[in-house]
mmCIF file of C-alpha atoms in Angstrom:
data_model
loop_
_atom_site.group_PDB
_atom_site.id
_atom_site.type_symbol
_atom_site.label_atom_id
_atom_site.label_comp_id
_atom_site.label_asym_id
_atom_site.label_seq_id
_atom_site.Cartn_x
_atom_site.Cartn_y
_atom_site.Cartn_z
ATOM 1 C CA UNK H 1 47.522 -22.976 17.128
ATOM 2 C CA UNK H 2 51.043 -23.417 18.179
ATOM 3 C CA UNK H 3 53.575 -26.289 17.177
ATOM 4 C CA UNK H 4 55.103 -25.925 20.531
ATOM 5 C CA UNK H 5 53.461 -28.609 22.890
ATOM 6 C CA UNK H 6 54.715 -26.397 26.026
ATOM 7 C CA UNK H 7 54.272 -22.982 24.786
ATOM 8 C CA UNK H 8 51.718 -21.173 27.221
ATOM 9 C CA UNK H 9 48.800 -18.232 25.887
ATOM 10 C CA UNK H 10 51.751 -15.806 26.760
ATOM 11 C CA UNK H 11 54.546 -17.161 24.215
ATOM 12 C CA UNK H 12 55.372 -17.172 20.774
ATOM 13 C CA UNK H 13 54.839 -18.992 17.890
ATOM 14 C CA UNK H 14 50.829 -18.526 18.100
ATOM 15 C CA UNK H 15 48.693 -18.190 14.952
ATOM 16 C CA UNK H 16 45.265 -16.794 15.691
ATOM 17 C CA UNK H 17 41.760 -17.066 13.898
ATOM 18 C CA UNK H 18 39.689 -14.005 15.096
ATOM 19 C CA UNK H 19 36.034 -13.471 14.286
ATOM 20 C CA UNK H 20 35.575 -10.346 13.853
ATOM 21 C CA UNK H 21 33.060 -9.034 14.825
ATOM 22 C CA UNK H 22 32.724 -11.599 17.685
ATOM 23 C CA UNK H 23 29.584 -13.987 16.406
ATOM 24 C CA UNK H 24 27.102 -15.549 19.967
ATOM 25 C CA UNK H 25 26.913 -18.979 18.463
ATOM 26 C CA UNK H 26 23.798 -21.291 19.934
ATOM 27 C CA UNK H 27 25.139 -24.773 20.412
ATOM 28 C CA UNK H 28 22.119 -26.478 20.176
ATOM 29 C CA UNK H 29 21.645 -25.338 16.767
ATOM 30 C CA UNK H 30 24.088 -26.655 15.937
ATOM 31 C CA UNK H 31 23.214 -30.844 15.869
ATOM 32 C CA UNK H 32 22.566 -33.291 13.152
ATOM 33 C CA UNK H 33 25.689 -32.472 11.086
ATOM 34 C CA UNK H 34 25.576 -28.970 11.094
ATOM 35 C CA UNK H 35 28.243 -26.831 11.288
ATOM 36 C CA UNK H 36 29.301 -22.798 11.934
ATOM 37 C CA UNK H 37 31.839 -21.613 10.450
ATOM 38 C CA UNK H 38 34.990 -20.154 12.449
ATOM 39 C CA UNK H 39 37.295 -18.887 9.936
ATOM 40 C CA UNK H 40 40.672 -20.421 8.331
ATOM 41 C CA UNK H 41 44.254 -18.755 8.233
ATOM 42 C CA UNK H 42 47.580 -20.108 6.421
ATOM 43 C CA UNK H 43 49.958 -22.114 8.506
ATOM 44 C CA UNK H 44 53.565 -22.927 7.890
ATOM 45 C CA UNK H 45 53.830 -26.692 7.282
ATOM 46 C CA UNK H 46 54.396 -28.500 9.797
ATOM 47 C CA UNK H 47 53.589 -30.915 12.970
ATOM 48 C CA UNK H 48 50.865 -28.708 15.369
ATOM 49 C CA UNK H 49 50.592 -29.711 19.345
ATOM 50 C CA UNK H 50 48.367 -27.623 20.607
ATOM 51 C CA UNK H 51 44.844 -25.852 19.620
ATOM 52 C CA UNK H 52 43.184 -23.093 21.834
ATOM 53 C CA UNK H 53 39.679 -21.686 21.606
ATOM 54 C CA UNK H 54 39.387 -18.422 23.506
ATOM 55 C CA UNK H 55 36.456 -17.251 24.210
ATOM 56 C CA UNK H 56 34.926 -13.231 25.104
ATOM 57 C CA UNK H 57 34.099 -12.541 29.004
ATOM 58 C CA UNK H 58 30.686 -11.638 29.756
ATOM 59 C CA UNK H 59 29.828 -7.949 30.363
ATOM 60 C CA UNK H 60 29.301 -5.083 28.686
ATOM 61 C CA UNK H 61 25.393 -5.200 27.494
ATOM 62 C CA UNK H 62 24.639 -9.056 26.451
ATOM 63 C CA UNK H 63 25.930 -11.874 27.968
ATOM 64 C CA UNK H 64 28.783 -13.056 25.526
ATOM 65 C CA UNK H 65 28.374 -16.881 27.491
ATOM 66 C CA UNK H 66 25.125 -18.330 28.790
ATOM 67 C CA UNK H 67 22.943 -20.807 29.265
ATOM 68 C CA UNK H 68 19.445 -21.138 29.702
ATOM 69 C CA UNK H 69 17.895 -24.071 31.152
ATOM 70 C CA UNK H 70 15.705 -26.759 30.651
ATOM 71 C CA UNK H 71 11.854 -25.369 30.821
ATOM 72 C CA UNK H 72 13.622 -22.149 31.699
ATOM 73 C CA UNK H 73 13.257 -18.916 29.826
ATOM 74 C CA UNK H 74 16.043 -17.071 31.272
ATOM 75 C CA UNK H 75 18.978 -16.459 29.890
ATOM 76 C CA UNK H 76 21.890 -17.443 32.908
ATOM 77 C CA UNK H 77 25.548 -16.146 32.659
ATOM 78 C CA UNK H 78 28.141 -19.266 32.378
ATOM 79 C CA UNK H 79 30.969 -18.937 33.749
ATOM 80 C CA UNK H 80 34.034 -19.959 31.838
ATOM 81 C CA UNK H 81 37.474 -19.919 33.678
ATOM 82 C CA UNK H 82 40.768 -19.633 32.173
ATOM 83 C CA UNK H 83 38.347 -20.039 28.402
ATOM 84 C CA UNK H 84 38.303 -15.856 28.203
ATOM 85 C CA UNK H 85 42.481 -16.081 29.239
ATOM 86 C CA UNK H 86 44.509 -19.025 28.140
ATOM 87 C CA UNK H 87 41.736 -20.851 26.547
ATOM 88 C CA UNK H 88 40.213 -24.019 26.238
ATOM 89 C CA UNK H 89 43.181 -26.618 25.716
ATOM 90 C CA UNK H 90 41.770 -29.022 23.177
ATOM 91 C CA UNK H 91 43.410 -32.096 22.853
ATOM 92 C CA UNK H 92 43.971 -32.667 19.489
ATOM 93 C CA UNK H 93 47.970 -33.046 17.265
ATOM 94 C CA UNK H 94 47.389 -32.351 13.434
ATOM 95 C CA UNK H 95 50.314 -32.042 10.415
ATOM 96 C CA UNK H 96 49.969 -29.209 7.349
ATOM 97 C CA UNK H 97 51.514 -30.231 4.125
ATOM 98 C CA UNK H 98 52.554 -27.553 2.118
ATOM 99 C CA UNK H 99 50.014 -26.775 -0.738
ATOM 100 C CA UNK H 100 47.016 -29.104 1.157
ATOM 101 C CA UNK H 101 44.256 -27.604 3.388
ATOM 102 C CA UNK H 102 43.536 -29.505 6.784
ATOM 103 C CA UNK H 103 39.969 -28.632 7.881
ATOM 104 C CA UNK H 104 39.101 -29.080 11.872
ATOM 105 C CA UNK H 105 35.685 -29.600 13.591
ATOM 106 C CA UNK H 106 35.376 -29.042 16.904
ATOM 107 C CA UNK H 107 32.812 -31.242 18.099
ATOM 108 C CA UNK H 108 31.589 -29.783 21.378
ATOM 109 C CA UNK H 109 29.283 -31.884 23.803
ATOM 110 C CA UNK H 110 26.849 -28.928 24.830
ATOM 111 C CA UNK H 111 25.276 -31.659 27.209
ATOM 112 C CA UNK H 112 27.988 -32.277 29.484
ATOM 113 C CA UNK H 113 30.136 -29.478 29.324
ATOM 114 C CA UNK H 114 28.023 -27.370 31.423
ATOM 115 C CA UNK H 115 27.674 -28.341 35.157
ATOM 116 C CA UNK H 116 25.704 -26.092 37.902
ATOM 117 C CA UNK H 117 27.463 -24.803 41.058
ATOM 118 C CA UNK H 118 24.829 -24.192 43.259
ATOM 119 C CA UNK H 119 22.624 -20.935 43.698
ATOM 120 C CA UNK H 120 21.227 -20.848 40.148
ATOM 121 C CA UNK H 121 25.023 -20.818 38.764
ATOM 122 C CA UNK H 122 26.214 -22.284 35.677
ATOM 123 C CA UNK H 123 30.138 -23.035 35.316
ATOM 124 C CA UNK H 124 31.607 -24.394 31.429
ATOM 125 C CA UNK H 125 33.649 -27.589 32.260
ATOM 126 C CA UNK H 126 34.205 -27.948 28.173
ATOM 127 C CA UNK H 127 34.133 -31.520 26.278
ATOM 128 C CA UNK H 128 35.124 -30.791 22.611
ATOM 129 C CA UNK H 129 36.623 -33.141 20.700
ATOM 130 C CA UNK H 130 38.318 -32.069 17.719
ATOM 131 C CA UNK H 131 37.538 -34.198 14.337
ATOM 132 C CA UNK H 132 38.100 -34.122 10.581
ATOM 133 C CA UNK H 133 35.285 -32.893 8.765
ATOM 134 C CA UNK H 134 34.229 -35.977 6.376
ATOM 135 C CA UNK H 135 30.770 -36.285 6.983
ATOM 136 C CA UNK H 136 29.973 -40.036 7.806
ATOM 137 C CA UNK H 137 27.772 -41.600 10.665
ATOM 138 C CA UNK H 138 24.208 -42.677 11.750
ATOM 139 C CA UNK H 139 20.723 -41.380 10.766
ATOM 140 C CA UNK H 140 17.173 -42.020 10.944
ATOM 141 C CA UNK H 141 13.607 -40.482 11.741
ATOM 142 C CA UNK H 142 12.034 -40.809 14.820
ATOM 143 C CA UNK H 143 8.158 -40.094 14.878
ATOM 144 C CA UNK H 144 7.313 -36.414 15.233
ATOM 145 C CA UNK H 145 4.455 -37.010 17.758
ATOM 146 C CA UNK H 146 7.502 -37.695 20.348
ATOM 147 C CA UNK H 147 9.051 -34.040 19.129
ATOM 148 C CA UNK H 148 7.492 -32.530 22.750
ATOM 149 C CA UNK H 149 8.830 -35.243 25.207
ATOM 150 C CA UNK H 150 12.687 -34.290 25.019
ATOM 151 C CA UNK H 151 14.232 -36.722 22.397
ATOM 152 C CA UNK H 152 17.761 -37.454 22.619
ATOM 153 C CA UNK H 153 19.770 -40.082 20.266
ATOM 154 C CA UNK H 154 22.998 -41.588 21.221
ATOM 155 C CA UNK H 155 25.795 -43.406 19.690
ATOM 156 C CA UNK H 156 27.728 -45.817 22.356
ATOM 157 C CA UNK H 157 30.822 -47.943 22.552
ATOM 158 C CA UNK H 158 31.138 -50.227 25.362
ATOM 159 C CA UNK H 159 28.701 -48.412 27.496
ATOM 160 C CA UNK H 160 30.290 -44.794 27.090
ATOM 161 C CA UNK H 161 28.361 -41.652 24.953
ATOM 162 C CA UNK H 162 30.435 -40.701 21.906
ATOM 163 C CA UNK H 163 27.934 -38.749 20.322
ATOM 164 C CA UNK H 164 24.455 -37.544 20.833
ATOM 165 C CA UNK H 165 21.759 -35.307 19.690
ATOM 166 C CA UNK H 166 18.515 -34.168 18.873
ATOM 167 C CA UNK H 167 16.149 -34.575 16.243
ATOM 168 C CA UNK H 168 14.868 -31.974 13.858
ATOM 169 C CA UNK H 169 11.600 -30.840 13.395
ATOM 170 C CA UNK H 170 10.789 -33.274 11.051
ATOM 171 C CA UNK H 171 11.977 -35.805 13.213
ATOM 172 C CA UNK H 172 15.261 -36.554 11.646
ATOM 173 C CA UNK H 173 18.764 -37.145 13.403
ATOM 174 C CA UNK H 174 22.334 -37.644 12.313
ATOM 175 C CA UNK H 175 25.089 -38.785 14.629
ATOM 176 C CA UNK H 176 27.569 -36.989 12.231
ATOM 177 C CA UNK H 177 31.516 -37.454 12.106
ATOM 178 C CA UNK H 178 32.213 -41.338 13.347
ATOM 179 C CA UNK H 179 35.451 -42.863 13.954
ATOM 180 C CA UNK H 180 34.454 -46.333 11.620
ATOM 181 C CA UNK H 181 33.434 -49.244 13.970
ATOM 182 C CA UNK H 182 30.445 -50.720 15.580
ATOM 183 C CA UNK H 183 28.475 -48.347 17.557
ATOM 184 C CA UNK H 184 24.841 -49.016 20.135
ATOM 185 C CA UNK H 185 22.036 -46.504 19.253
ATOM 186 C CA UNK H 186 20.293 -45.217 22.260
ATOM 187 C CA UNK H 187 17.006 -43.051 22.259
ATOM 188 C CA UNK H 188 15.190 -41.594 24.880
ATOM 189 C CA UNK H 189 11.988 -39.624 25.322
ATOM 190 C CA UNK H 190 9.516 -38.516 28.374
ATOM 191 C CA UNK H 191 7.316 -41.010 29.871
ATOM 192 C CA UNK H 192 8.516 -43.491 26.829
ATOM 193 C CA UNK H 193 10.579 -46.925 27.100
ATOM 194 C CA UNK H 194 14.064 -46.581 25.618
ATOM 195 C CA UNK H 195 14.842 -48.042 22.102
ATOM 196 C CA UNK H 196 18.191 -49.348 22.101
ATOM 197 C CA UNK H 197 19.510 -50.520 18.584
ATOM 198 C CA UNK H 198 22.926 -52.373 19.127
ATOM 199 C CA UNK H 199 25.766 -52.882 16.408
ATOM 200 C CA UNK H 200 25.122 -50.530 14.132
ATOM 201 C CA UNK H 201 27.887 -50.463 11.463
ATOM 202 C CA UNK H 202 29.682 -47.071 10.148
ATOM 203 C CA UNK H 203 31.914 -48.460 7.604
ATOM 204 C CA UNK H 204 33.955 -46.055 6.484
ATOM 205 C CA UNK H 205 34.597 -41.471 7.144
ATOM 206 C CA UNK H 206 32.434 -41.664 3.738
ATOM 207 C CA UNK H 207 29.318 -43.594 4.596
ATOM 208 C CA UNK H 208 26.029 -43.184 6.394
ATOM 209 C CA UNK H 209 24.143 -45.929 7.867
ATOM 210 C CA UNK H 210 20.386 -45.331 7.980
ATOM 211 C CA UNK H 211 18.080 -46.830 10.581
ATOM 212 C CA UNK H 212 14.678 -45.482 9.885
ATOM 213 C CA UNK H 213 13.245 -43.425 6.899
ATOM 214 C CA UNK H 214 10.540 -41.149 7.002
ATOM 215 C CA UNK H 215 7.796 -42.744 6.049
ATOM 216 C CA UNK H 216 8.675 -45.534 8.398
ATOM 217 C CA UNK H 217 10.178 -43.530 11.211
ATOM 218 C CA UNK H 218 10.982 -45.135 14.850
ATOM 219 C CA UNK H 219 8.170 -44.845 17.117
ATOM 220 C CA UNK H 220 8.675 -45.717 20.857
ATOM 221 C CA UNK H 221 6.359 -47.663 23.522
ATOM 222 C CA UNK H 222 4.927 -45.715 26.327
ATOM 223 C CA UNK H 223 6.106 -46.072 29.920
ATOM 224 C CA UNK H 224 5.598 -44.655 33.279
ATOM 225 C CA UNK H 225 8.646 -43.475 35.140
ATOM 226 C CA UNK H 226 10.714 -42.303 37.888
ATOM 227 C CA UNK H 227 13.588 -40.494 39.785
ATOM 228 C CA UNK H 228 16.834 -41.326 40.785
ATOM 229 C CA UNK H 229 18.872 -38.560 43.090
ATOM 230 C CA UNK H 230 21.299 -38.027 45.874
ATOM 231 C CA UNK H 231 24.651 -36.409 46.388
ATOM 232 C CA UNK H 232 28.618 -37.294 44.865
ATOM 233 C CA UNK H 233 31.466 -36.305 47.458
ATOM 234 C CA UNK H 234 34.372 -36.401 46.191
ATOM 235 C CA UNK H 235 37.155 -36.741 48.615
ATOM 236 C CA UNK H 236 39.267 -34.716 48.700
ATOM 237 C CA UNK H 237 37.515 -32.564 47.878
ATOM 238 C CA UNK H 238 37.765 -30.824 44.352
ATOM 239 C CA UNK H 239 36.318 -26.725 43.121
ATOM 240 C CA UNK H 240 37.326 -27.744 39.336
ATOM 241 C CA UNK H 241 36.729 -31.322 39.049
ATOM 242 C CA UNK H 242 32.800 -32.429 38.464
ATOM 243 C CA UNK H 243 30.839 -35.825 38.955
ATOM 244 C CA UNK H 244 28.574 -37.301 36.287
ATOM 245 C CA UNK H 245 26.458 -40.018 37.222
ATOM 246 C CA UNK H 246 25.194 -42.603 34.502
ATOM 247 C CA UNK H 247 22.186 -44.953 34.882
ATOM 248 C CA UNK H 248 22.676 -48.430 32.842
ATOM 249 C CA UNK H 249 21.539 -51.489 31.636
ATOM 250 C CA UNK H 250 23.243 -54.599 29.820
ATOM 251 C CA UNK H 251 21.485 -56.814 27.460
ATOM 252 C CA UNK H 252 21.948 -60.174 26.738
ATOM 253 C CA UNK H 253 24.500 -61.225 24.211
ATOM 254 C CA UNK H 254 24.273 -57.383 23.553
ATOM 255 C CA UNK H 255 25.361 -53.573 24.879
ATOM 256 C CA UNK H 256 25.878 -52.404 28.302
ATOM 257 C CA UNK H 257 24.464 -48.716 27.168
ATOM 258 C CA UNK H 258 23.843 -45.323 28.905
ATOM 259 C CA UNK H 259 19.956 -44.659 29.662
ATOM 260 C CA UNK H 260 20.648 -41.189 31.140
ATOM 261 C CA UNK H 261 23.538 -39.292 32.656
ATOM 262 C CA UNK H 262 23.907 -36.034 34.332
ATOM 263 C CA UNK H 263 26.529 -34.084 35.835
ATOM 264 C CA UNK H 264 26.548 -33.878 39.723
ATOM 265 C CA UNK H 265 25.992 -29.909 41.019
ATOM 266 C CA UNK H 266 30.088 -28.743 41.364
ATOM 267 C CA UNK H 267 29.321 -27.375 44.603
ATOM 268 C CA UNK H 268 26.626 -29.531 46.273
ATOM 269 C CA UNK H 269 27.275 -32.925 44.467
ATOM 270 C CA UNK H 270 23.723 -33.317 43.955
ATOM 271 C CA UNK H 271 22.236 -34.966 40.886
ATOM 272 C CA UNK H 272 18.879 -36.347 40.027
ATOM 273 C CA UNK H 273 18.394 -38.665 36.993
ATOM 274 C CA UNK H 274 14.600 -37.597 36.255
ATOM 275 C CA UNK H 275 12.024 -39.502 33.396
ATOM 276 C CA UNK H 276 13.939 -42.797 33.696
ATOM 277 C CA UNK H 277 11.799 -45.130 32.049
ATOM 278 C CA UNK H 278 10.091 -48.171 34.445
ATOM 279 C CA UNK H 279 9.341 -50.315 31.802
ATOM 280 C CA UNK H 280 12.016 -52.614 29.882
ATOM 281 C CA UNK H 281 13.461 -51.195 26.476
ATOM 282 C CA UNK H 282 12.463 -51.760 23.479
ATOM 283 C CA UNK H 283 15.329 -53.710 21.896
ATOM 284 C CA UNK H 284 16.764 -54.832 18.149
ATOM 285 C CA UNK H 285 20.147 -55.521 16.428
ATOM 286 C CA UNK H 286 21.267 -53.591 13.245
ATOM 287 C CA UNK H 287 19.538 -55.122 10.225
ATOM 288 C CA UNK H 288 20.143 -53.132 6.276
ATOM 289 C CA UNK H 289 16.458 -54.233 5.928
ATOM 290 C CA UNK H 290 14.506 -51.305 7.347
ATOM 291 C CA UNK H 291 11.812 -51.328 9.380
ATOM 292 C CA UNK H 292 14.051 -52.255 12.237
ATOM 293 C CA UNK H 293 11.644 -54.608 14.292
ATOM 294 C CA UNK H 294 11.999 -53.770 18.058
ATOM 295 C CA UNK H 295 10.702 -56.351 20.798
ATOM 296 C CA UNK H 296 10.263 -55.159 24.513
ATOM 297 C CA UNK H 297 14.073 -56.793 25.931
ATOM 298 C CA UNK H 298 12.646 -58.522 29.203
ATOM 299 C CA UNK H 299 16.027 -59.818 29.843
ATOM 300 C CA UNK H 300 17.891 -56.859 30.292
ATOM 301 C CA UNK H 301 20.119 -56.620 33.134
ATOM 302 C CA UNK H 302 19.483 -55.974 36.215
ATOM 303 C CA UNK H 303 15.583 -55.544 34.932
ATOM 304 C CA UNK H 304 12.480 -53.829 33.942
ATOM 305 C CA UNK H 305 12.665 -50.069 35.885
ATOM 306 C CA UNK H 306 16.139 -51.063 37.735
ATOM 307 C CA UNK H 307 19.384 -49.195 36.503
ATOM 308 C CA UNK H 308 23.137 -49.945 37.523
ATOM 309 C CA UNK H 309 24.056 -46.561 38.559
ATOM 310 C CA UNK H 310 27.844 -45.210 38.109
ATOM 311 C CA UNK H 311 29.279 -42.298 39.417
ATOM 312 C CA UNK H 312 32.505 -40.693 38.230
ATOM 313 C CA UNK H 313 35.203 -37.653 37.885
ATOM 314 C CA UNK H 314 38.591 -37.618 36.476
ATOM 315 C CA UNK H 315 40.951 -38.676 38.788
ATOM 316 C CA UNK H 316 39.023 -40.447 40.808
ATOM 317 C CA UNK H 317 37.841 -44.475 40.548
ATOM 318 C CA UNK H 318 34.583 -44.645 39.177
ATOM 319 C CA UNK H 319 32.069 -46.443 41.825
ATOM 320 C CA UNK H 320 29.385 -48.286 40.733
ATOM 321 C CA UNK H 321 25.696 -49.672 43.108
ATOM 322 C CA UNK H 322 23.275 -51.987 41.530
ATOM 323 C CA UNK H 323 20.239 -52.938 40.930
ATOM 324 C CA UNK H 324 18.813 -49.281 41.830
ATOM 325 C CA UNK H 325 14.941 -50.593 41.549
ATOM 326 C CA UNK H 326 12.177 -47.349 40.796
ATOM 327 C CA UNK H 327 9.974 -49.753 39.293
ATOM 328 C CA UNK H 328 7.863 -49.279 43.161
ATOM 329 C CA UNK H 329 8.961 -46.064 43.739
ATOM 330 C CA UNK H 330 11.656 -42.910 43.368
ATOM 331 C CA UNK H 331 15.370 -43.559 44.737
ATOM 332 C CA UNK H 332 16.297 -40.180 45.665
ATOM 333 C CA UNK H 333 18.822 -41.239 48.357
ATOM 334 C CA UNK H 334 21.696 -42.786 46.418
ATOM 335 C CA UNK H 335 24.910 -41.418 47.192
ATOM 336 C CA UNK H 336 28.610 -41.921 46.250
ATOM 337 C CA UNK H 337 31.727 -40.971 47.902
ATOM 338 C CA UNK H 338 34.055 -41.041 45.497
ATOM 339 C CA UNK H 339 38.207 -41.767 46.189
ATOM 340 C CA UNK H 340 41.179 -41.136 43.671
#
């Protein structure tokens, strides 16, 4: 932590946390409000600009960063530039009043911070956002029978992921720590139609807002599905900079949400969008009065098994090809070259 806004790793002024001994923290554990721990330290009052997380370099033994993926058992190194040396740069200004604590959560988005690079290789492109620690935001049950086919649960704002996770193993989520407003509840599952739930209300950094119980917990309508892949160039040509491609549909007087996204591979491009659901999504508005009563949304946009598909990267304009049909078939040649 360092007041100075331009003060690099190498300068003064920097007040350090260090966990000693250095703690392997699983990411994934850490969903549905959870938290670990990092340590706290005195500060001199004052206005803060900057906030660093440095993290060890592999070697040595054990892999200090890694990854394993998806129906994987192995346990990949990650490779984090600059995160072992400067540090991760997280955006994020906060003030200290003398005699008051400020308490920090950094919020990080284990889903799309980690991109591949070709050959089996894993690089961190980090997306932490740092928040205060009231707990507020959005739970519910989903039914445990869907525990096996890869849940995820969203919370959207005008067709952009702010927060996601994954359910427990008794089926419950929380979309923890929520800037108040109006948020679109996405979840998906294997070989299951997505249940979208639009407008759901956090009122304040206090309260929670419940959308299944459970006794009553969401269950979601079987569907067959499909594939969407192909390649992002990116011209020119970027080593740091990554593509993430987003599959979408709009509803009527409702949400444009996020189905699924992935991150393009940094050094191929190449993405595939697997398990996207062919038939149309089960679909309600935020009601207090639970059970939340879903009908299949026939008039989303553009359709039953057809996705607008955007690709993007920062610093370049974000492209965008509709419909993208796989209700008759996988797409696995849809391609973006993307421009600043």
């Amino acid at each position: 932590m360092n007041q100075s806004a331009s003060a690099s790793d190498t300068d003064a002024g920097w007040t350090d946390i260090t966990l000693s001994p250095a703690k392997k923290i699983n990411l994934l554990n850490l969903s549905n409000g959870v938290l670990e721990a990092l340590g706290d330290t005195p500060l001199t009052q004052g206005h803060y600009s900057q906030l660093r997380l440095v993290l060890d370099a592999n070697g040595g033994a054990g892999l200090a960063n890694s990854v394993i993926a998806t129906g994987s058992t192995t346990e990949a190194s990650l490779v984090t530039p600059s995160a072992t040396q400067s540090g991760i740069k997280l955006v994020n200004e906060f003030d200290v009043v003398a005699g008051q604590r400020v308490d920090l959560v950094l919020d990080f988005n284990a889903c799309k911070s980690v991109v591949t690079t070709g050959n089996g290789k894993y690089l961190l492109k980090p997306v932490v956002k740092v928040i205060p620690t009231a707990v507020n935001g959005i739970s519910g049950f989903v039914s445990t029978a869907l525990l096996g086919s890869h849940v995820t649960v969203s919370a959207q704002q005008n067709g952009a992921i702010v927060s996601a996770t994954v359910p427990s193993a008794t089926g419950e989520f929380f979309l923890a720590r929520l800037v108040p407003g109006s948020y679109d509840v996405v979840i998906n599952a294997d070989d299951r139609a997505a249940s979208v739930i639009a407008a759901v209300p956090v009122a304040s950094t206090t309260s929670t807002t419940a959308l299944s119980t459970a006794t009553l917990p969401i269950t979601m309508a079987a569907s067959a599905s499909g594939s969407i892949g192909g390649v992002v160039t990116l011209a020119p040509v970027s080593a740091t900079e990554a593509a993430y491609v987003a599959a979408k549909q709009s509803f009527a007087a409702g949400p444009t949400v996020i189905v699924k996204y992935q991150g393009a591979d940094l050094t191929t491009g190449a993405y595939t969008l697997a398990k996207l659901p062919t038939a149309a999504a089960q679909y309600a508005t935020y009601n207090a009065t639970l059970p939340l009563v879903f009908t299949q949304s026939l008039g989303s946009t553009p359709g039953a098994g057809k996705y607008t598909l955007d690709a993007s990267a920062t610093g370049y304009t974000l492209k965008s090809l509709t419909p993208v049909d796989i209700s008759l078939g996988n797409q696995l040649n849809v391609n973006f070259s993307l421009l600043p």
